[in-house]
Short mmCIF file of C-alpha atoms in Angstrom, two decimals:
data_model
loop_
_atom_site.label_atom_id
_atom_site.label_comp_id
_atom_site.label_asym_id
_atom_site.label_seq_id
_atom_site.Cartn_x
_atom_site.Cartn_y
_atom_site.Cartn_z
CA UNK A 1 17.44 -64.57 48.81
CA UNK A 2 16.23 -68.45 49.44
CA UNK A 3 16.86 -70.92 46.62
CA UNK A 4 13.86 -71.05 44.67
CA UNK A 5 12.46 -74.72 43.01
CA UNK A 6 10.67 -74.90 39.92
CA UNK A 7 8.82 -78.03 39.67
CA UNK A 8 6.42 -79.74 37.08
CA UNK A 9 2.54 -78.71 38.79
CA UNK A 10 1.52 -82.42 38.13
CA UNK A 11 3.78 -83.47 40.71
CA UNK A 12 3.31 -80.91 43.28
CA UNK A 13 0.95 -81.74 45.99
CA UNK A 14 -2.66 -80.06 45.71
CA UNK A 15 -2.12 -77.97 48.44
CA UNK A 16 1.37 -76.80 46.89
CA UNK A 17 -0.69 -76.16 44.05
CA UNK A 18 -3.47 -74.18 45.83
CA UNK A 19 -0.92 -71.76 47.06
CA UNK A 20 0.05 -70.63 44.39
CA UNK A 21 -2.76 -70.21 42.50
CA UNK A 22 -4.36 -68.40 45.35
CA UNK A 23 -0.81 -65.81 45.21
CA UNK A 24 -1.70 -65.42 41.76
CA UNK A 25 -5.75 -64.34 42.80
CA UNK A 26 -3.87 -61.99 45.70
CA UNK A 27 -1.97 -59.78 42.05
CA UNK A 28 -5.11 -60.27 40.72
CA UNK A 29 -6.94 -58.40 43.47
CA UNK A 30 -3.66 -55.84 43.77
CA UNK A 31 -3.79 -54.95 40.19
CA UNK A 32 -0.08 -56.19 39.68
CA UNK A 33 -1.14 -58.85 37.58
CA UNK A 34 -2.69 -56.95 34.93
CA UNK A 35 0.59 -54.56 34.54
CA UNK A 36 2.37 -57.93 33.32
CA UNK A 37 -0.58 -58.01 30.90
CA UNK A 38 -0.17 -54.37 29.41
CA UNK A 39 4.05 -54.65 29.69
CA UNK A 40 3.63 -57.70 27.72
CA UNK A 41 1.10 -56.34 25.00
CA UNK A 42 3.20 -52.68 25.38
CA UNK A 43 6.51 -54.84 24.42
CA UNK A 44 4.62 -56.35 20.81
CA UNK A 45 5.02 -52.81 19.74
CA UNK A 46 8.19 -51.83 20.31
CA UNK A 47 10.19 -52.69 16.76
CA UNK A 48 13.80 -53.61 17.60
CA UNK A 49 15.51 -51.95 16.28
CA UNK A 50 13.27 -49.79 14.72
CA UNK A 51 11.96 -50.81 11.32
CA UNK A 52 12.55 -53.88 12.03
CA UNK A 53 10.27 -57.54 12.34
CA UNK A 54 11.40 -58.37 15.98
CA UNK A 55 9.85 -56.42 18.68
CA UNK A 56 11.56 -55.35 22.74
CA UNK A 57 10.29 -59.32 23.34
CA UNK A 58 9.47 -61.50 20.54
CA UNK A 59 10.48 -62.51 16.98
CA UNK A 60 14.45 -62.09 18.17
CA UNK A 61 16.96 -63.05 20.03
CA UNK A 62 15.54 -60.82 23.03
CA UNK A 63 12.75 -63.22 23.59
CA UNK A 64 14.15 -66.17 25.27
CA UNK A 65 16.12 -63.18 28.25
CA UNK A 66 13.30 -61.21 28.18
CA UNK A 67 10.65 -63.92 29.27
CA UNK A 68 13.05 -65.39 31.85
CA UNK A 69 13.33 -61.99 33.52
CA UNK A 70 9.14 -61.37 33.24
CA UNK A 71 9.45 -64.66 34.62
CA UNK A 72 11.57 -64.07 37.39
CA UNK A 73 9.61 -60.80 38.31
CA UNK A 74 6.23 -62.19 39.01
CA UNK A 75 8.10 -65.04 40.80
CA UNK A 76 9.13 -62.55 42.60
CA UNK A 77 5.58 -60.84 43.79
CA UNK A 78 4.17 -64.77 44.07
CA UNK A 79 6.69 -65.63 46.48
CA UNK A 80 6.08 -62.09 48.16
CA UNK A 81 2.71 -62.91 48.56
CA UNK A 82 2.92 -66.03 50.30
CA UNK A 83 6.40 -66.92 51.29
CA UNK A 84 6.02 -70.90 51.15
CA UNK A 85 5.98 -70.83 47.56
CA UNK A 86 9.16 -72.64 46.18
CA UNK A 87 8.91 -71.04 42.92
CA UNK A 88 6.84 -70.71 39.58
CA UNK A 89 5.67 -73.95 38.96
CA UNK A 90 6.19 -75.07 35.00
CA UNK A 91 3.43 -77.16 32.40
CA UNK A 92 5.55 -79.83 31.09
CA UNK A 93 3.25 -79.84 27.82
CA UNK A 94 5.33 -81.68 25.11
CA UNK A 95 4.48 -84.77 26.86
CA UNK A 96 0.84 -84.32 27.65
CA UNK A 97 -0.08 -85.86 24.32
CA UNK A 98 1.80 -88.94 24.97
CA UNK A 99 0.29 -89.11 28.67
CA UNK A 100 -3.10 -88.95 27.76
CA UNK A 101 -3.57 -91.21 24.78
CA UNK A 102 -3.63 -88.21 22.09
CA UNK A 103 -5.81 -86.54 23.67
CA UNK A 104 -4.03 -83.73 26.23
CA UNK A 105 -7.50 -81.54 27.04
CA UNK A 106 -7.73 -84.74 28.69
CA UNK A 107 -5.01 -83.96 31.18
CA UNK A 108 -5.59 -83.75 34.61
CA UNK A 109 -3.86 -79.98 34.43
CA UNK A 110 -6.93 -78.70 33.04
CA UNK A 111 -9.48 -79.40 35.87
CA UNK A 112 -10.38 -77.38 38.77
CA UNK A 113 -8.12 -78.28 41.10
CA UNK A 114 -4.80 -76.93 39.00
CA UNK A 115 -5.79 -74.17 36.41
CA UNK A 116 -9.32 -74.89 35.41
CA UNK A 117 -11.04 -76.39 32.19
CA UNK A 118 -11.79 -75.66 28.82
CA UNK A 119 -13.50 -73.39 27.88
CA UNK A 120 -17.72 -74.52 27.62
CA UNK A 121 -18.40 -73.23 24.09
CA UNK A 122 -22.33 -73.02 25.54
CA UNK A 123 -21.25 -70.38 27.46
CA UNK A 124 -19.20 -68.12 25.32
CA UNK A 125 -16.12 -70.82 25.79
CA UNK A 126 -15.65 -68.95 29.57
CA UNK A 127 -13.56 -71.01 31.95
CA UNK A 128 -16.27 -70.82 34.44
CA UNK A 129 -14.86 -72.97 37.32
CA UNK A 130 -10.80 -73.70 38.88
CA UNK A 131 -9.17 -70.89 40.75
CA UNK A 132 -9.34 -68.26 38.02
CA UNK A 133 -13.20 -68.57 37.50
CA UNK A 134 -13.76 -64.66 38.40
CA UNK A 135 -11.02 -63.27 36.56
CA UNK A 136 -12.24 -60.40 34.09
CA UNK A 137 -9.37 -59.96 31.43
CA UNK A 138 -7.19 -56.51 30.13
CA UNK A 139 -7.99 -55.96 26.71
CA UNK A 140 -6.00 -54.13 23.81
CA UNK A 141 -8.26 -51.73 22.67
CA UNK A 142 -6.54 -50.61 18.79
CA UNK A 143 -8.86 -48.19 18.26
CA UNK A 144 -8.15 -46.01 21.16
CA UNK A 145 -4.53 -47.64 21.77
CA UNK A 146 -5.47 -48.17 25.84
CA UNK A 147 -6.98 -50.67 27.59
CA UNK A 148 -9.91 -52.19 29.10
CA UNK A 149 -11.57 -54.24 31.31
CA UNK A 150 -13.90 -57.24 29.71
CA UNK A 151 -17.48 -56.80 31.12
CA UNK A 152 -17.73 -60.30 32.27
CA UNK A 153 -15.99 -62.80 34.03
CA UNK A 154 -14.15 -66.09 32.77
CA UNK A 155 -11.11 -66.92 30.53
CA UNK A 156 -11.22 -67.75 27.22
CA UNK A 157 -10.37 -71.29 26.22
CA UNK A 158 -10.59 -73.44 23.28
CA UNK A 159 -8.33 -76.35 23.96
CA UNK A 160 -7.16 -77.54 20.22
CA UNK A 161 -10.25 -76.63 18.71
CA UNK A 162 -10.08 -72.90 18.14
CA UNK A 163 -10.31 -72.08 14.42
CA UNK A 164 -7.82 -69.73 14.57
CA UNK A 165 -5.31 -71.80 16.44
CA UNK A 166 -3.86 -75.28 16.11
CA UNK A 167 -5.39 -78.54 16.93
CA UNK A 168 -1.77 -80.03 17.60
CA UNK A 169 0.40 -79.81 20.89
CA UNK A 170 4.46 -79.91 20.51
CA UNK A 171 5.73 -82.99 21.47
CA UNK A 172 8.88 -84.75 22.83
CA UNK A 173 9.90 -84.87 18.88
CA UNK A 174 10.12 -81.35 19.00
CA UNK A 175 12.00 -80.82 21.95
CA UNK A 176 14.55 -83.05 20.74
CA UNK A 177 14.76 -81.13 17.47
CA UNK A 178 15.18 -77.61 18.74
CA UNK A 179 18.19 -78.78 21.92
CA UNK A 180 20.23 -80.75 18.60
CA UNK A 181 20.86 -76.56 17.35
CA UNK A 182 24.39 -76.05 19.01
CA UNK A 183 24.02 -72.26 18.06
CA UNK A 184 21.75 -70.05 20.01
CA UNK A 185 20.84 -67.71 16.88
CA UNK A 186 22.72 -66.54 13.72
CA UNK A 187 23.17 -63.90 11.49
CA UNK A 188 21.33 -61.90 10.17
CA UNK A 189 18.98 -62.80 13.93
CA UNK A 190 15.43 -62.48 11.82
CA UNK A 191 12.69 -63.48 13.69
CA UNK A 192 12.77 -66.92 11.95
CA UNK A 193 16.80 -67.90 11.37
CA UNK A 194 17.49 -71.72 12.51
CA UNK A 195 18.92 -71.26 15.23
CA UNK A 196 17.91 -73.31 19.04
CA UNK A 197 15.99 -69.69 19.64
CA UNK A 198 14.22 -69.55 16.05
CA UNK A 199 13.04 -73.24 16.47
CA UNK A 200 12.18 -72.69 19.96
CA UNK A 201 9.72 -69.22 20.26
CA UNK A 202 8.14 -71.32 16.83
CA UNK A 203 9.26 -69.50 13.58
CA UNK A 204 12.08 -71.24 11.95
CA UNK A 205 10.29 -74.62 10.47
CA UNK A 206 7.43 -73.57 12.58
CA UNK A 207 4.65 -73.29 13.31
CA UNK A 208 6.25 -75.13 16.86
CA UNK A 209 7.06 -75.25 19.73
CA UNK A 210 6.61 -72.01 21.86
CA UNK A 211 3.99 -70.40 19.03
CA UNK A 212 1.94 -73.71 19.36
CA UNK A 213 1.18 -74.22 22.47
CA UNK A 214 -0.50 -70.28 22.45
CA UNK A 215 -2.17 -71.55 19.93
CA UNK A 216 -3.34 -75.03 20.96
CA UNK A 217 -4.43 -73.37 24.06
CA UNK A 218 -6.33 -70.77 22.12
CA UNK A 219 -8.46 -68.28 23.30
CA UNK A 220 -7.08 -65.08 25.48
CA UNK A 221 -3.76 -67.14 24.86
CA UNK A 222 -3.85 -66.50 21.54
CA UNK A 223 -3.22 -62.45 21.14
CA UNK A 224 -1.26 -60.40 22.27
CA UNK A 225 -2.68 -59.81 26.26
CA UNK A 226 -1.70 -63.76 26.51
CA UNK A 227 -0.91 -63.48 30.00
CA UNK A 228 -4.52 -62.63 30.91
CA UNK A 229 -4.44 -66.52 31.03
CA UNK A 230 -2.34 -67.37 34.14
CA UNK A 231 -0.95 -70.64 32.02
CA UNK A 232 0.70 -68.20 30.13
CA UNK A 233 3.17 -68.56 33.03
CA UNK A 234 3.39 -71.98 33.50
CA UNK A 235 3.68 -72.37 29.78
CA UNK A 236 6.88 -69.96 29.61
CA UNK A 237 8.48 -71.46 32.55
CA UNK A 238 8.94 -75.02 30.66
CA UNK A 239 10.23 -72.85 27.54
CA UNK A 240 12.67 -71.31 30.15
CA UNK A 241 13.61 -74.66 31.31
CA UNK A 242 14.25 -76.13 28.65
CA UNK A 243 16.37 -73.02 27.36
CA UNK A 244 18.28 -73.79 30.51
CA UNK A 245 18.54 -77.77 30.02
CA UNK A 246 19.87 -76.42 26.34
CA UNK A 247 22.77 -73.82 28.05
CA UNK A 248 23.72 -76.42 30.41
CA UNK A 249 24.47 -78.60 27.94
CA UNK A 250 28.19 -77.66 28.26
CA UNK A 251 30.55 -75.59 30.71
CA UNK A 252 30.78 -72.66 30.58
CA UNK A 253 27.06 -72.07 29.56
CA UNK A 254 26.26 -72.41 25.63
CA UNK A 255 26.71 -68.71 25.10
CA UNK A 256 23.79 -66.54 23.96
CA UNK A 257 23.88 -64.42 20.53
CA UNK A 258 24.98 -61.68 19.55
CA UNK A 259 27.56 -60.84 21.36
CA UNK A 260 27.60 -57.22 21.59
CA UNK A 261 28.87 -55.32 19.75
CA UNK A 262 27.61 -57.70 17.01
CA UNK A 263 24.43 -57.84 15.63
CA UNK A 264 20.68 -56.48 15.69
CA UNK A 265 20.61 -52.75 18.49
CA UNK A 266 18.17 -54.23 21.47
CA UNK A 267 18.67 -57.55 20.37
CA UNK A 268 22.58 -57.90 21.44
CA UNK A 269 24.05 -59.19 24.78
CA UNK A 270 24.96 -56.02 26.10
CA UNK A 271 21.86 -54.04 25.74
CA UNK A 272 19.40 -53.39 27.96
CA UNK A 273 15.95 -55.47 28.33
CA UNK A 274 13.03 -52.67 28.07
CA UNK A 275 9.42 -53.33 29.30
CA UNK A 276 9.42 -54.92 32.21
CA UNK A 277 8.79 -54.28 36.02
CA UNK A 278 12.19 -52.73 36.60
CA UNK A 279 12.89 -52.92 40.25
CA UNK A 280 15.52 -52.62 41.36
CA UNK A 281 15.98 -56.49 41.67
CA UNK A 282 15.55 -56.67 37.65
CA UNK A 283 18.39 -57.66 35.74
CA UNK A 284 19.34 -54.61 33.25
CA UNK A 285 20.64 -56.40 30.45
CA UNK A 286 20.41 -59.24 28.24
CA UNK A 287 23.97 -61.17 29.52
CA UNK A 288 22.75 -60.57 33.43
CA UNK A 289 19.91 -62.09 32.78
CA UNK A 290 21.13 -65.21 31.32
CA UNK A 291 22.39 -67.80 34.25
CA UNK A 292 19.84 -69.16 35.94
CA UNK A 293 21.70 -70.66 38.61
CA UNK A 294 22.82 -66.79 39.35
CA UNK A 295 19.38 -65.65 39.83
CA UNK A 296 18.91 -68.12 42.66
CA UNK A 297 16.62 -70.74 41.10
CA UNK A 298 16.59 -74.55 39.61
CA UNK A 299 14.64 -77.04 37.82
CA UNK A 300 12.99 -80.40 39.61
CA UNK B 1 1.53 -73.58 -7.63
CA UNK B 2 0.96 -69.94 -6.82
CA UNK B 3 3.98 -67.29 -7.19
CA UNK B 4 4.74 -65.04 -4.62
CA UNK B 5 4.62 -62.17 -7.31
CA UNK B 6 0.58 -63.28 -7.98
CA UNK B 7 -0.08 -62.78 -4.70
CA UNK B 8 2.20 -59.82 -4.45
CA UNK B 9 0.33 -58.57 -7.31
CA UNK B 10 -3.49 -59.30 -5.46
CA UNK B 11 -3.76 -62.19 -8.31
CA UNK B 12 -7.50 -61.80 -8.38
CA UNK B 13 -10.60 -63.85 -6.98
CA UNK B 14 -8.83 -67.54 -7.63
CA UNK B 15 -5.36 -67.06 -5.68
CA UNK B 16 -7.20 -65.33 -3.23
CA UNK B 17 -9.79 -68.45 -3.21
CA UNK B 18 -7.07 -71.13 -3.32
CA UNK B 19 -5.22 -69.51 -0.90
CA UNK B 20 -8.59 -69.89 1.13
CA UNK B 21 -9.11 -73.18 0.49
CA UNK B 22 -5.72 -74.15 1.58
CA UNK B 23 -5.75 -72.28 5.23
CA UNK B 24 -9.72 -72.53 5.84
CA UNK B 25 -10.19 -69.81 7.70
CA UNK B 26 -12.98 -67.69 5.75
CA UNK B 27 -15.24 -70.68 7.12
CA UNK B 28 -19.27 -70.19 6.55
CA UNK B 29 -19.42 -66.27 6.66
CA UNK B 30 -20.37 -64.90 3.62
CA UNK B 31 -17.84 -61.60 1.89
CA UNK B 32 -18.21 -59.36 -0.32
CA UNK B 33 -15.87 -58.72 -3.03
CA UNK B 34 -15.05 -54.91 -4.07
CA UNK B 35 -11.63 -55.03 -5.85
CA UNK B 36 -10.21 -51.76 -5.92
CA UNK B 37 -6.91 -52.14 -7.98
CA UNK B 38 -3.81 -53.94 -7.38
CA UNK B 39 -2.47 -52.38 -3.87
CA UNK B 40 -5.81 -51.23 -2.55
CA UNK B 41 -9.60 -53.52 -2.08
CA UNK B 42 -12.55 -53.82 0.15
CA UNK B 43 -14.51 -56.42 1.37
CA UNK B 44 -17.13 -57.27 3.80
CA UNK B 45 -16.75 -59.54 6.66
CA UNK B 46 -19.45 -60.07 10.08
CA UNK B 47 -21.00 -56.78 9.68
CA UNK B 48 -17.17 -55.18 9.40
CA UNK B 49 -16.31 -52.61 6.57
CA UNK B 50 -12.69 -53.81 5.69
CA UNK B 51 -10.55 -51.55 3.14
CA UNK B 52 -6.82 -52.80 2.94
CA UNK B 53 -4.34 -50.31 1.63
CA UNK B 54 -1.26 -52.81 0.79
CA UNK B 55 2.51 -52.58 -0.19
CA UNK B 56 5.45 -54.47 -0.78
CA UNK B 57 6.41 -54.22 3.19
CA UNK B 58 2.99 -53.24 5.11
CA UNK B 59 -0.69 -53.55 5.10
CA UNK B 60 -3.10 -51.01 6.56
CA UNK B 61 -6.18 -51.99 7.35
CA UNK B 62 -9.50 -49.97 8.24
CA UNK B 63 -12.13 -51.73 9.88
CA UNK B 64 -15.61 -49.81 9.69
CA UNK B 65 -14.25 -46.14 9.95
CA UNK B 66 -12.13 -46.88 13.78
CA UNK B 67 -8.65 -47.35 13.82
CA UNK B 68 -6.19 -48.91 11.74
CA UNK B 69 -4.09 -52.52 12.31
CA UNK B 70 -1.23 -52.33 10.99
CA UNK B 71 -0.06 -55.25 9.27
CA UNK B 72 4.02 -56.17 8.79
CA UNK B 73 4.58 -58.01 5.46
CA UNK B 74 8.08 -59.72 6.12
CA UNK B 75 7.77 -61.25 2.45
CA UNK B 76 5.05 -61.09 -0.55
CA UNK B 77 2.38 -63.62 1.24
CA UNK B 78 3.88 -63.97 4.47
CA UNK B 79 1.46 -61.39 6.91
CA UNK B 80 1.72 -60.94 10.83
CA UNK B 81 0.16 -58.87 13.51
CA UNK B 82 0.65 -57.76 17.03
CA UNK B 83 -2.71 -58.32 18.00
CA UNK B 84 -2.71 -62.20 17.35
CA UNK B 85 1.38 -62.39 17.75
CA UNK B 86 2.04 -66.52 17.20
CA UNK B 87 1.20 -67.08 13.86
CA UNK B 88 1.78 -65.82 10.42
CA UNK B 89 -1.09 -66.03 7.79
CA UNK B 90 -1.16 -66.43 3.63
CA UNK B 91 -3.32 -62.83 3.53
CA UNK B 92 -4.15 -59.78 4.36
CA UNK B 93 -7.37 -60.11 4.84
CA UNK B 94 -7.26 -64.34 5.87
CA UNK B 95 -5.35 -62.50 9.02
CA UNK B 96 -8.22 -59.05 9.38
CA UNK B 97 -11.41 -61.98 9.59
CA UNK B 98 -9.14 -63.69 12.41
CA UNK B 99 -8.90 -60.25 13.95
CA UNK B 100 -12.52 -59.63 13.62
CA UNK B 101 -13.35 -63.20 14.70
CA UNK B 102 -11.11 -62.22 18.06
CA UNK B 103 -13.09 -59.52 18.53
CA UNK B 104 -16.48 -60.96 18.79
CA UNK B 105 -15.29 -63.41 21.26
CA UNK B 106 -13.80 -60.44 23.38
CA UNK B 107 -10.48 -60.96 22.79
CA UNK B 108 -9.35 -58.24 21.38
CA UNK B 109 -11.14 -54.18 21.00
CA UNK B 110 -10.40 -52.90 17.24
#
């Protein structure tokens, strides 16, 4: 397996960006992309352990490993679609406010050359330009517990202006705060316990960090089917970069917590990750997915 | 300041009005209250009839006779749903009205 390199999308050539977005479109066309949307939503609905406030992918220590595994799976399919792709890019959202005079929606990230613009308020906040303009989202139907396809094209975005979202993106100060926590998570390992994971997911001292980015983008990024918008993956790739930065602040790597057999079942280092694509190349347990170097990728 | 117990027990229209004023979520859509006791309540929002059945740890929201929405309640005044999973709400009503807004925006089907 060739080494993968994950880069800041805004430092990549437009040709390289176009290769990535074309690969996203290939996965959307062959149906594999929507499988990622469904698995993310399904994982939301599996209390882990049963009866707790955490689920198989969120609101607990498992949050970072589960998304690292999902990113790795998607990245693998993107590279299979186009072997010229070095790796999944990341969107460094924490600097966008400072780089754009407090108006992160003015970043060139939100242009047709990258991921498309903000939604058009005159057209239901649909994004009708850029590489994903023809996408029809996968919608969860709570009444029938099933999935449907949105009848019309266009992702929904409301950058910083969704009444159900947030007007603010997290900034470097929030990143610095999260990185200052030396424990990955702390007992009793609830969704809002005050360790690195609780701060970066955004419940502890929140709303902040990961949660706040979803809410700032708004629209499709607000719901459990948030992977409908490919920005989801660039956002989570940045979260994964920050976790790796935190992990590598000591040698050996700063450890995950809880370490089996302590901690809630399903959230411990030796527990099986569930609700993923689950191919033969997907790591099986939390402790297997925690080392980016072993998984064959690095960040630039 | 509102006590958690006040919110837990429903607290009456005044308490809910304060919460909504602080969070600013209800907007200008008119609602009709039809309180049905401390733990059950009903209201109408954007043409949907909503019935809330609240317990100490969860809320079941029936919306216009369709499937119920399960709402987690980690504490007395914090409400969470996997349908809008990146935030918590100060009341179950605020959460349900947000879900209805999301349905109208074609982001989720209730």
